[in-house]
PDB file of C-alpha atoms in Angstrom:
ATOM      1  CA  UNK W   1       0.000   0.000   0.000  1.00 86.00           C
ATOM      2  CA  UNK W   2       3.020   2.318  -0.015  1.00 89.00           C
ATOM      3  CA  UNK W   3       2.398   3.041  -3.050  1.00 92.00           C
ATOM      4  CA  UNK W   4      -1.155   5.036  -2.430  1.00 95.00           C
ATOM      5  CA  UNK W   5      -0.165   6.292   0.544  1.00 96.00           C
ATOM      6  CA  UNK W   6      -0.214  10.093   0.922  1.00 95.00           C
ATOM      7  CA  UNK W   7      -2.251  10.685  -2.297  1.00 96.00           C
ATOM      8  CA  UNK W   8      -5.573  12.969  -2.439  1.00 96.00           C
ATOM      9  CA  UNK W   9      -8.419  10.856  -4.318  1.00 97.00           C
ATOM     10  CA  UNK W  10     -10.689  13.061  -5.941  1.00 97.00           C
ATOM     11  CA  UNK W  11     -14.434  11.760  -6.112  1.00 96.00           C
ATOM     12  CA  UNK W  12     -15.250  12.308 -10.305  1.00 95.00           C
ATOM     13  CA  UNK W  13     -18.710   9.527 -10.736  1.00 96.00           C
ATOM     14  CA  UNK W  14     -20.940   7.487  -8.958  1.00 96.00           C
ATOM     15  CA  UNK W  15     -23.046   5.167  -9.703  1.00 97.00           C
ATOM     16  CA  UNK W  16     -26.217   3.262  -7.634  1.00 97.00           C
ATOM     17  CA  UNK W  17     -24.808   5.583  -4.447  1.00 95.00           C
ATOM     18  CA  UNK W  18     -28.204   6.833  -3.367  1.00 95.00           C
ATOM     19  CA  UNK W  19     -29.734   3.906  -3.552  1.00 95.00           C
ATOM     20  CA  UNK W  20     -27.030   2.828  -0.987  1.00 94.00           C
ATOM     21  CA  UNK W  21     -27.997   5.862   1.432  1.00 93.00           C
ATOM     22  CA  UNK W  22     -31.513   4.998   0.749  1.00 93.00           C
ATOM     23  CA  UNK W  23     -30.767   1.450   2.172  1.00 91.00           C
ATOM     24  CA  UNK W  24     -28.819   3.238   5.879  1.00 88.00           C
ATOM     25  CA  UNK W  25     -32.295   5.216   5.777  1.00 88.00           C
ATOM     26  CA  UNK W  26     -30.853   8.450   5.050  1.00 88.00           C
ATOM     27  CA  UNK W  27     -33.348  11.302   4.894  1.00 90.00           C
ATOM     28  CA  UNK W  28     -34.296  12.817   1.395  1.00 94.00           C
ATOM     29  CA  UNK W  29     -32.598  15.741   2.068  1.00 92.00           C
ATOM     30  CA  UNK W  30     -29.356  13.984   3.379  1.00 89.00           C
ATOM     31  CA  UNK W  31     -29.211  12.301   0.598  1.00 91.00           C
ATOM     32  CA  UNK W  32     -29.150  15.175  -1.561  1.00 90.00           C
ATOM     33  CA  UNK W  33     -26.266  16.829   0.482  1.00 88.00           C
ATOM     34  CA  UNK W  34     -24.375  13.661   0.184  1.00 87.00           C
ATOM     35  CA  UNK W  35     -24.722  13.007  -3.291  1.00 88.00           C
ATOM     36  CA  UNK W  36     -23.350  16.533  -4.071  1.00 86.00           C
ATOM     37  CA  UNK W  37     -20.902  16.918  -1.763  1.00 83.00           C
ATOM     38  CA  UNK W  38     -16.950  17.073  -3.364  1.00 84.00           C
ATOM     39  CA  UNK W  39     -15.146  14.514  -1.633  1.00 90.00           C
ATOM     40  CA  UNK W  40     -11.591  13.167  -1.501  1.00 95.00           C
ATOM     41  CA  UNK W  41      -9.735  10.572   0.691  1.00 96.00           C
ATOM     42  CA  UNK W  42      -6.230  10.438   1.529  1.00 97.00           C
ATOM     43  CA  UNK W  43      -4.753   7.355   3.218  1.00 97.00           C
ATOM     44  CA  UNK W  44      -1.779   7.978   5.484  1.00 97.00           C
ATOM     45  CA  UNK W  45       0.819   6.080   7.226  1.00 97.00           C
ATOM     46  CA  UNK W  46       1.489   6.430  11.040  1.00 97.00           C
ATOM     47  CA  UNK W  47       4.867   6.456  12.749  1.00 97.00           C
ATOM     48  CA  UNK W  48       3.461   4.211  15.558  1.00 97.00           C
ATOM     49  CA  UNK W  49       2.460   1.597  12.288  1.00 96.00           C
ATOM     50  CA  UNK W  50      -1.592   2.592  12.153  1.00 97.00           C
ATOM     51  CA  UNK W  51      -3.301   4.076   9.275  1.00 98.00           C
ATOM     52  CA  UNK W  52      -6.006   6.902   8.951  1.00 97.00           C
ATOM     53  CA  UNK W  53      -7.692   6.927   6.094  1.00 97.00           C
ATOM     54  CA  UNK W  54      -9.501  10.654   5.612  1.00 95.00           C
ATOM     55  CA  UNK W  55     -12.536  11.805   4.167  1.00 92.00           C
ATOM     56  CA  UNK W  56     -12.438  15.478   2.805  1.00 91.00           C
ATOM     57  CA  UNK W  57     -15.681  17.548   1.925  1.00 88.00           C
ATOM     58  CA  UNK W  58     -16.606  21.098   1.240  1.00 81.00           C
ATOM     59  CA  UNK W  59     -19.111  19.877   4.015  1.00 80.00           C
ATOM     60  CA  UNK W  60     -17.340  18.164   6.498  1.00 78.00           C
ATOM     61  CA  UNK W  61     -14.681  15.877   7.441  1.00 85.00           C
ATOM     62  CA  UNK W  62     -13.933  12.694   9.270  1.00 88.00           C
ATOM     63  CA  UNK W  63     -10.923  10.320   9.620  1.00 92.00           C
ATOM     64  CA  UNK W  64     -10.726   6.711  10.755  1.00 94.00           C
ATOM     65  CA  UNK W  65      -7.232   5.470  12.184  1.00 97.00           C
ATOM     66  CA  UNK W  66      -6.726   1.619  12.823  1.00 98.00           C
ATOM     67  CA  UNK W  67      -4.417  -1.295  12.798  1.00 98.00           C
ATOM     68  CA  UNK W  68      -5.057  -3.652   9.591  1.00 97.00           C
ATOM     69  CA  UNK W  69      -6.734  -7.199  10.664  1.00 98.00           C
ATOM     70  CA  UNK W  70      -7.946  -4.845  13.881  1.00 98.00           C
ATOM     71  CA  UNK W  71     -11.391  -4.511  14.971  1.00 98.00           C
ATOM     72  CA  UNK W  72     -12.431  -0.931  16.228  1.00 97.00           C
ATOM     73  CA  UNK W  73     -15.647   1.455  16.578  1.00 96.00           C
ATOM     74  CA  UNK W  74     -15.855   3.721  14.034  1.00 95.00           C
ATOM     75  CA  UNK W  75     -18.191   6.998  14.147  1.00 90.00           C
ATOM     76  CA  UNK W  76     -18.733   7.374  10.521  1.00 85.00           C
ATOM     77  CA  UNK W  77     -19.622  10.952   8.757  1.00 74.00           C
ATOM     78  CA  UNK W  78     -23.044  10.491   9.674  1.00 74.00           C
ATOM     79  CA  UNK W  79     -22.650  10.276  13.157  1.00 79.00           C
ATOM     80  CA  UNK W  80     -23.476   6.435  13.426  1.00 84.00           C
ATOM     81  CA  UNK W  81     -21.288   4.561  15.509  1.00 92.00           C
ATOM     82  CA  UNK W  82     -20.284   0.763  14.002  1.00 96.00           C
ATOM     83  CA  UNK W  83     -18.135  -1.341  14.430  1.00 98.00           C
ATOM     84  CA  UNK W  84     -15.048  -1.780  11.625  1.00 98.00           C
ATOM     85  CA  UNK W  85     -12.052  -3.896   9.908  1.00 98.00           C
ATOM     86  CA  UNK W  86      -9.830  -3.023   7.734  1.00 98.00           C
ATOM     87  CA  UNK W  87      -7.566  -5.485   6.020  1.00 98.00           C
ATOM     88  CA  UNK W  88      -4.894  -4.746   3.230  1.00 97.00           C
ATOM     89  CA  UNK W  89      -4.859  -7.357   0.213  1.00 97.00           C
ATOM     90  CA  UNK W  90      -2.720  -6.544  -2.396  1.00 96.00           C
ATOM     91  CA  UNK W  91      -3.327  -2.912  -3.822  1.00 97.00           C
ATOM     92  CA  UNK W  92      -6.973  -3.020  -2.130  1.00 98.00           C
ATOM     93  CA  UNK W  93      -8.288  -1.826   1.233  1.00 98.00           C
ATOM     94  CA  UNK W  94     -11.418  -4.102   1.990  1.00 98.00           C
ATOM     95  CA  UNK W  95     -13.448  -1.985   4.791  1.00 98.00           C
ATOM     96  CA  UNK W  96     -16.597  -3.848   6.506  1.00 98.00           C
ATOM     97  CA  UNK W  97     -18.568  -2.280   8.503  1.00 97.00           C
ATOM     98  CA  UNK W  98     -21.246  -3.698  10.985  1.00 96.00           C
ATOM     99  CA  UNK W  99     -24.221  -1.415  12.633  1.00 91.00           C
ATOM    100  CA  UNK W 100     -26.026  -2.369  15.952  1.00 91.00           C
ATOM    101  CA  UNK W 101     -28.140  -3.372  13.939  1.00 88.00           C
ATOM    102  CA  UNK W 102     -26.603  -5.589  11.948  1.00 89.00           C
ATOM    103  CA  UNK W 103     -26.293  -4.082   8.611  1.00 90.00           C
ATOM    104  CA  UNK W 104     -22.919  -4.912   6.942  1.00 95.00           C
ATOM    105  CA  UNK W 105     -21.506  -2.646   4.830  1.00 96.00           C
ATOM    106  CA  UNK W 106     -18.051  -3.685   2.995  1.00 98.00           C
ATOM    107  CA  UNK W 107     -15.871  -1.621   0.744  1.00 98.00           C
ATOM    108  CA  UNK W 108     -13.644  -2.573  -1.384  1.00 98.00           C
ATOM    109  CA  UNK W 109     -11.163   0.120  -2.335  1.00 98.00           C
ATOM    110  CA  UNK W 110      -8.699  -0.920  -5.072  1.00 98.00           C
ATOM    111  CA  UNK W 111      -5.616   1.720  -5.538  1.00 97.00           C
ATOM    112  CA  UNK W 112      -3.845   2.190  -8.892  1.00 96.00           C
ATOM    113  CA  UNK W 113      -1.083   5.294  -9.618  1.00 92.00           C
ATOM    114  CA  UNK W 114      -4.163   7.668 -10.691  1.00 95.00           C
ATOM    115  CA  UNK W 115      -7.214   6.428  -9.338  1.00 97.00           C
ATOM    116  CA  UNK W 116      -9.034   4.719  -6.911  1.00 98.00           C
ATOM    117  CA  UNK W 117     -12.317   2.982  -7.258  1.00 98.00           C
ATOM    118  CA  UNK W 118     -14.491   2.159  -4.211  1.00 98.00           C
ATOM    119  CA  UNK W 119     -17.496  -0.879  -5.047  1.00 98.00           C
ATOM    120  CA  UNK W 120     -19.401  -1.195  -1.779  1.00 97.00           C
ATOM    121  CA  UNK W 121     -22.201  -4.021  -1.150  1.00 97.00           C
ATOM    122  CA  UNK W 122     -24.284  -4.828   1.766  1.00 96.00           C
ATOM    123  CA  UNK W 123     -26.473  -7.640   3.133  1.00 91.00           C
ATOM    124  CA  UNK W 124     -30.131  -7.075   1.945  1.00 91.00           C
ATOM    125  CA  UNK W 125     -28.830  -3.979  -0.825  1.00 95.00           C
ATOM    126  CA  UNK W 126     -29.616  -5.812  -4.540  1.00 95.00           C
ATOM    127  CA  UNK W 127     -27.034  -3.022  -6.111  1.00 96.00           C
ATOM    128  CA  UNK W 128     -23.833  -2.598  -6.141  1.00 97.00           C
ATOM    129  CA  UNK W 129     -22.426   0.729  -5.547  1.00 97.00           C
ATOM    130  CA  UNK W 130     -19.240   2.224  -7.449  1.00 98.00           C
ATOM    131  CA  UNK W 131     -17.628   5.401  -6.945  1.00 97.00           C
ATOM    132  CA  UNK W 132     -14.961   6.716  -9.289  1.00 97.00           C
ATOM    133  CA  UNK W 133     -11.890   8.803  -7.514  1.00 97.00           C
ATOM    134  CA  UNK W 134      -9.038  10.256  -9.440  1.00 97.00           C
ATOM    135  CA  UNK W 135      -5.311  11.379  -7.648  1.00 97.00           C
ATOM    136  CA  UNK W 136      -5.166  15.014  -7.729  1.00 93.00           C
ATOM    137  CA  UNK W 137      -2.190  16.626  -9.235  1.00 76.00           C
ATOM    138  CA  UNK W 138       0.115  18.275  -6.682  1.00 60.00           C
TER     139      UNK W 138
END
């Protein structure tokens, strides 16, 4: 993952994403904001050996740090709390997460030298949600 690491992914296309906020019961109107909001990710290296992995938006921002193959609560951008792994395979970055009440959400967030892109599935969601990111030039 050394590779990825200190790179700004740039969201550029979506596709089946409300229908994923639909399924965590997001409000109309969230899902709106959501949709639209510009949003990058940056994963970073830690000297003590975690990760955070960073989400960026015009609207707000949130950051998850962990230890691969580690279970730990995460409060996600929403504000629910779940509980999360994240395991490195390769050049991808599988993230499941599981709600109290027990929703899983898992994505699977495969790197390459200009672009990222993020295909997220769920128990009891019949779609299958991609989102497009592309590095921003420094």
């Amino acid at each position: 993952m050394d590779d990825f690491l200190g790179k700004t992914y740039v969201l550029y296309d979506s596709e089946n994403f409300e229908d994923y906020l639909v399924y965590l019961g997001l409000s109309y109107i969230a899902r709106k904001v959501a949709i639209r909001l510009n949003q990058s990710h940056i994963l970073t290296k830690n000297e003590d050996g975690t990760y955070t992995f960073q989400f960026l938006s015009t609207m707000a921002n949130s950051s998850v740090t962990f230890n691969p193959g580690e279970e730990f609560e995460e409060v996600k951008a929403d504000g629910v709390k779940v509980k999360a792994l994240i395991i490195f395979e390769g050049n991808k970055m599988i993230h499941t997460q599981t709600a109290d009440d027990g929703k899983v959400s898992r994505h699977e967030r495969e790197f390459f030298v200009d672009k990222m892109i993020v295909i997220t599935t769920a128990d009891g969601l019949d779609k299958t949600v991609k989102r497009y990111y592309k590095v921003e030039q420094q």
